[in-house]
CSV table of C-alpha atoms in Angstrom, one decimal:
chain,number,residue,atom,x,y,z
W,21,UNK,CA,0.0,0.0,0.0
W,22,UNK,CA,1.5,3.3,-1.0
W,23,UNK,CA,2.1,5.9,1.7
W,24,UNK,CA,1.2,9.5,1.9
W,25,UNK,CA,2.8,11.5,-0.9
W,26,UNK,CA,3.6,15.2,-1.0
W,27,UNK,CA,4.7,17.4,-3.9
W,28,UNK,CA,6.9,19.2,-4.4
W,29,UNK,CA,9.5,18.0,-1.9
W,30,UNK,CA,11.4,21.2,-2.0
W,31,UNK,CA,10.4,24.7,-2.9
W,32,UNK,CA,12.1,28.1,-2.9
W,33,UNK,CA,10.0,31.2,-3.0
W,34,UNK,CA,10.5,34.9,-2.3
W,35,UNK,CA,8.6,37.1,0.0
W,36,UNK,CA,5.2,38.2,-1.2
W,37,UNK,CA,4.7,35.2,-3.5
W,38,UNK,CA,2.2,32.5,-3.0
W,39,UNK,CA,2.6,28.8,-2.9
W,40,UNK,CA,0.5,25.7,-3.3
W,41,UNK,CA,1.5,22.4,-1.8
W,42,UNK,CA,-0.2,19.1,-2.6
W,43,UNK,CA,-0.9,15.9,-0.6
W,44,UNK,CA,-2.2,12.5,-1.7
W,45,UNK,CA,-3.4,10.4,1.3
W,46,UNK,CA,-3.1,6.7,1.7
W,47,UNK,CA,-5.7,4.9,-0.4
W,48,UNK,CA,-9.0,4.7,1.6
W,49,UNK,CA,-8.1,7.4,4.0
W,50,UNK,CA,-10.5,10.4,3.8
W,51,UNK,CA,-9.1,12.6,6.5
W,52,UNK,CA,-6.1,14.8,5.7
W,53,UNK,CA,-4.3,17.1,8.1
W,54,UNK,CA,-1.6,19.7,7.6
W,55,UNK,CA,1.1,20.6,10.0
W,56,UNK,CA,3.9,23.1,10.0
W,57,UNK,CA,7.3,22.2,11.6
W,58,UNK,CA,9.9,24.8,12.4
W,59,UNK,CA,12.9,24.6,14.8
W,60,UNK,CA,11.5,27.3,17.0
W,61,UNK,CA,7.9,26.4,17.2
W,62,UNK,CA,8.0,22.7,16.6
W,63,UNK,CA,5.2,20.8,15.0
W,64,UNK,CA,2.0,22.9,14.8
W,65,UNK,CA,-1.4,21.9,13.6
W,66,UNK,CA,-2.7,23.9,10.6
W,67,UNK,CA,-6.0,22.3,9.6
W,68,UNK,CA,-7.8,19.0,9.1
W,69,UNK,CA,-10.1,18.1,6.2
W,70,UNK,CA,-12.6,15.3,5.8
W,71,UNK,CA,-15.0,14.8,2.8
W,72,UNK,CA,-14.0,18.1,1.3
W,73,UNK,CA,-14.9,20.0,4.6
W,74,UNK,CA,-12.5,21.6,7.0
W,75,UNK,CA,-13.2,20.0,10.4
W,76,UNK,CA,-10.6,21.8,12.5
W,77,UNK,CA,-8.3,24.7,12.2
W,78,UNK,CA,-5.2,25.7,14.1
W,79,UNK,CA,-4.1,29.1,15.1
W,80,UNK,CA,-2.6,30.4,11.9
W,81,UNK,CA,-3.4,33.6,9.9
W,82,UNK,CA,-5.8,33.6,7.0
W,83,UNK,CA,-2.9,33.6,4.6
W,84,UNK,CA,-2.9,29.9,5.2
W,85,UNK,CA,-5.7,28.1,3.5
W,86,UNK,CA,-6.5,24.6,2.3
W,87,UNK,CA,-9.0,22.5,0.4
W,88,UNK,CA,-9.8,18.9,-0.2
W,89,UNK,CA,-11.0,17.3,-3.4
W,90,UNK,CA,-13.5,14.5,-3.9
W,91,UNK,CA,-10.7,12.0,-4.3
W,92,UNK,CA,-9.4,13.0,-0.8
W,93,UNK,CA,-6.3,14.7,-2.2
W,94,UNK,CA,-5.6,18.0,-0.5
W,95,UNK,CA,-3.8,21.2,-1.2
W,96,UNK,CA,-2.7,24.0,1.0
W,97,UNK,CA,-2.0,27.5,-0.1
W,98,UNK,CA,0.0,30.2,1.6
W,99,UNK,CA,-0.4,33.7,0.2
W,100,UNK,CA,1.9,36.7,0.6
W,101,UNK,CA,4.8,34.6,1.9
W,102,UNK,CA,6.9,35.9,4.8
W,103,UNK,CA,10.3,34.8,5.8
W,104,UNK,CA,8.8,33.1,8.9
W,105,UNK,CA,6.8,30.8,6.7
W,106,UNK,CA,10.0,28.9,5.9
W,107,UNK,CA,9.3,25.5,7.3
W,108,UNK,CA,8.7,21.8,6.7
W,109,UNK,CA,5.0,21.3,5.8
W,110,UNK,CA,3.8,17.9,6.7
W,111,UNK,CA,0.6,16.2,5.6
W,112,UNK,CA,-1.0,13.3,7.4
W,113,UNK,CA,-3.8,11.0,6.5
W,114,UNK,CA,-6.1,8.8,8.6
W,115,UNK,CA,-9.4,7.1,8.9
W,116,UNK,CA,-12.0,9.1,10.7
W,117,UNK,CA,-13.9,7.2,13.5
W,118,UNK,CA,-17.6,6.8,13.2
W,119,UNK,CA,-19.4,8.5,16.1
W,120,UNK,CA,-17.8,10.0,19.2
W,121,UNK,CA,-14.9,7.9,20.5
W,122,UNK,CA,-11.4,8.3,21.7
W,123,UNK,CA,-8.7,8.5,19.1
W,124,UNK,CA,-7.0,5.1,18.9
W,125,UNK,CA,-4.9,2.9,16.7
W,126,UNK,CA,-7.7,2.3,14.2
W,127,UNK,CA,-7.4,5.9,13.2
W,128,UNK,CA,-3.7,6.4,13.4
W,129,UNK,CA,-2.5,9.2,11.3
W,130,UNK,CA,0.4,8.6,8.9
W,131,UNK,CA,2.7,11.4,7.9
W,132,UNK,CA,4.0,12.1,4.4
W,133,UNK,CA,7.7,13.1,3.8
W,134,UNK,CA,6.9,16.8,3.8
W,135,UNK,CA,7.6,19.8,1.6
W,136,UNK,CA,10.5,21.9,2.6
W,137,UNK,CA,9.6,25.5,1.9
W,138,UNK,CA,12.3,28.2,1.9
W,139,UNK,CA,11.2,31.8,1.6
W,140,UNK,CA,14.0,34.3,0.6
S,22,UNK,CA,-5.6,27.1,23.8
S,23,UNK,CA,-4.3,23.7,24.7
S,24,UNK,CA,-0.6,23.4,25.5
S,25,UNK,CA,1.8,20.6,25.7
S,26,UNK,CA,5.1,21.1,27.4
S,27,UNK,CA,8.3,19.0,27.1
S,28,UNK,CA,11.9,19.4,28.2
S,29,UNK,CA,13.7,20.0,24.9
S,30,UNK,CA,16.8,18.2,26.1
S,31,UNK,CA,19.0,16.9,24.8
S,32,UNK,CA,18.7,13.9,27.0
S,33,UNK,CA,21.8,11.7,26.9
S,34,UNK,CA,21.7,8.1,28.2
S,35,UNK,CA,24.2,5.3,27.9
S,36,UNK,CA,23.2,2.2,25.9
S,37,UNK,CA,21.2,-0.3,27.9
S,38,UNK,CA,19.9,2.4,30.4
S,39,UNK,CA,16.4,3.5,30.9
S,40,UNK,CA,15.5,6.8,29.1
S,41,UNK,CA,12.7,8.8,30.8
S,42,UNK,CA,10.8,11.4,28.8
S,43,UNK,CA,8.2,13.6,30.4
S,44,UNK,CA,5.3,15.7,29.1
S,45,UNK,CA,2.8,17.9,30.8
S,46,UNK,CA,-0.5,19.2,29.3
S,47,UNK,CA,-2.8,22.1,30.1
S,48,UNK,CA,-6.3,20.8,29.4
S,49,UNK,CA,-7.6,18.7,32.3
S,50,UNK,CA,-10.2,17.3,29.9
S,51,UNK,CA,-7.7,15.7,27.6
S,52,UNK,CA,-8.4,12.0,27.3
S,53,UNK,CA,-6.0,10.6,24.7
S,54,UNK,CA,-2.2,11.0,24.7
S,55,UNK,CA,0.3,10.1,22.0
S,56,UNK,CA,4.0,9.6,21.7
S,57,UNK,CA,5.6,10.1,18.3
S,58,UNK,CA,9.2,9.4,17.4
S,59,UNK,CA,10.9,11.5,14.7
S,60,UNK,CA,14.3,10.7,13.4
S,61,UNK,CA,16.4,13.5,12.0
S,62,UNK,CA,15.2,14.4,8.5
S,63,UNK,CA,12.2,12.0,8.7
S,64,UNK,CA,8.5,12.3,9.4
S,65,UNK,CA,7.0,11.6,12.8
S,66,UNK,CA,5.8,8.1,13.5
S,67,UNK,CA,3.4,6.9,16.2
S,68,UNK,CA,5.0,4.7,18.8
S,69,UNK,CA,2.6,4.7,21.8
S,70,UNK,CA,-0.9,6.0,22.8
S,71,UNK,CA,-2.5,5.9,26.2
S,72,UNK,CA,-6.0,6.7,27.5
S,73,UNK,CA,-6.2,5.4,31.0
S,74,UNK,CA,-4.4,6.3,34.2
S,75,UNK,CA,-1.5,4.0,34.9
S,76,UNK,CA,1.1,2.3,32.7
S,77,UNK,CA,0.9,0.8,29.3
S,78,UNK,CA,3.7,-1.4,28.0
S,79,UNK,CA,4.6,-2.2,24.5
S,80,UNK,CA,7.9,-4.0,24.1
S,81,UNK,CA,10.7,-1.8,25.5
S,82,UNK,CA,8.3,1.2,25.7
S,83,UNK,CA,6.1,2.1,28.6
S,84,UNK,CA,3.8,5.0,28.7
S,85,UNK,CA,2.6,6.3,32.0
S,86,UNK,CA,-0.3,8.6,32.5
S,87,UNK,CA,-1.3,10.6,35.6
S,88,UNK,CA,-4.4,12.7,34.9
S,89,UNK,CA,-4.5,14.2,38.3
S,90,UNK,CA,-1.1,15.7,37.9
S,91,UNK,CA,-1.6,16.2,34.1
S,92,UNK,CA,1.5,14.5,33.0
S,93,UNK,CA,2.4,11.7,30.7
S,94,UNK,CA,5.8,10.0,30.4
S,95,UNK,CA,7.5,7.6,28.1
S,96,UNK,CA,10.1,5.1,29.4
S,97,UNK,CA,12.4,3.3,27.0
S,98,UNK,CA,14.1,0.3,28.6
S,99,UNK,CA,17.4,-1.1,27.4
S,100,UNK,CA,18.0,2.0,25.3
S,101,UNK,CA,19.7,1.4,22.0
S,102,UNK,CA,21.6,3.9,19.7
S,103,UNK,CA,18.8,3.4,17.2
S,104,UNK,CA,16.4,5.0,19.7
S,105,UNK,CA,18.3,8.3,19.2
S,106,UNK,CA,15.6,10.6,17.9
S,107,UNK,CA,13.3,13.4,19.0
S,108,UNK,CA,10.2,12.2,20.9
S,109,UNK,CA,7.0,14.2,20.6
S,110,UNK,CA,4.1,14.2,23.0
S,111,UNK,CA,0.7,15.1,21.6
S,112,UNK,CA,-3.0,15.5,22.6
S,113,UNK,CA,-6.0,15.9,20.3
S,114,UNK,CA,-7.2,19.4,19.8
S,115,UNK,CA,-10.8,18.2,20.4
S,116,UNK,CA,-12.6,15.1,21.5
S,117,UNK,CA,-14.0,13.9,18.2
S,118,UNK,CA,-11.8,10.8,18.1
S,119,UNK,CA,-9.6,12.0,15.3
S,120,UNK,CA,-5.9,11.8,15.5
S,121,UNK,CA,-5.7,14.4,12.7
S,122,UNK,CA,-5.7,17.5,14.9
S,123,UNK,CA,-3.0,16.9,17.4
S,124,UNK,CA,-1.3,19.6,19.5
S,125,UNK,CA,2.3,18.6,19.8
S,126,UNK,CA,4.9,19.5,22.4
S,127,UNK,CA,8.2,20.8,21.0
S,128,UNK,CA,9.8,17.4,21.6
S,129,UNK,CA,12.7,16.0,23.6
S,130,UNK,CA,15.8,15.0,21.7
S,131,UNK,CA,17.2,11.7,23.0
S,132,UNK,CA,20.8,10.6,22.4
S,133,UNK,CA,21.8,7.1,23.3
S,134,UNK,CA,25.6,6.7,23.6
S,135,UNK,CA,27.1,3.3,22.7
């Protein structure tokens, strides 16, 4: 079974530009989440999508947006790039549990290799 | 805003020793707790999860949860150089059962010396 794939793997942009990152989840997974990882702030949750709907959103400015397509693939977009947006952007996919229940091994999230974004 | 705190380390232990990693969390209502391991240059991978107070063992790993004191710890017995990595503690942002909205600590870097 193929894992989570992310494209591109590396990206260099300049301040003020915008960027779109892509994530393809594991086959059968309908939940896709995005995280930003920096040395200073660590791994921070951006947003979570399921069935083309955003379920949860982290504490990031509106310049960060995302969407999910009917085939569960997801994209995230960052507009008006700032130097501080330089980071590793990780995508993760998982099953979503039916009904209220504690998160457990049956809905483990699997991370992709990430996209390394450098803003100059 | 939920917070998860970890000692950034580095924590250095000799091969064969017990490595003890600690994590505290701010939301008393948190119910699920996760430990991820991240090797340098790689993505995080789940190694342990725990719901209930007390200990949970899986091979050389033991997770310990104390909800009254709001801390969760990870013990690695018989530490090996291959355990050298950053260990991340995490709790879900909400209680909907998804693991896809985790709030992570900044991680503790573990170094196991041969």
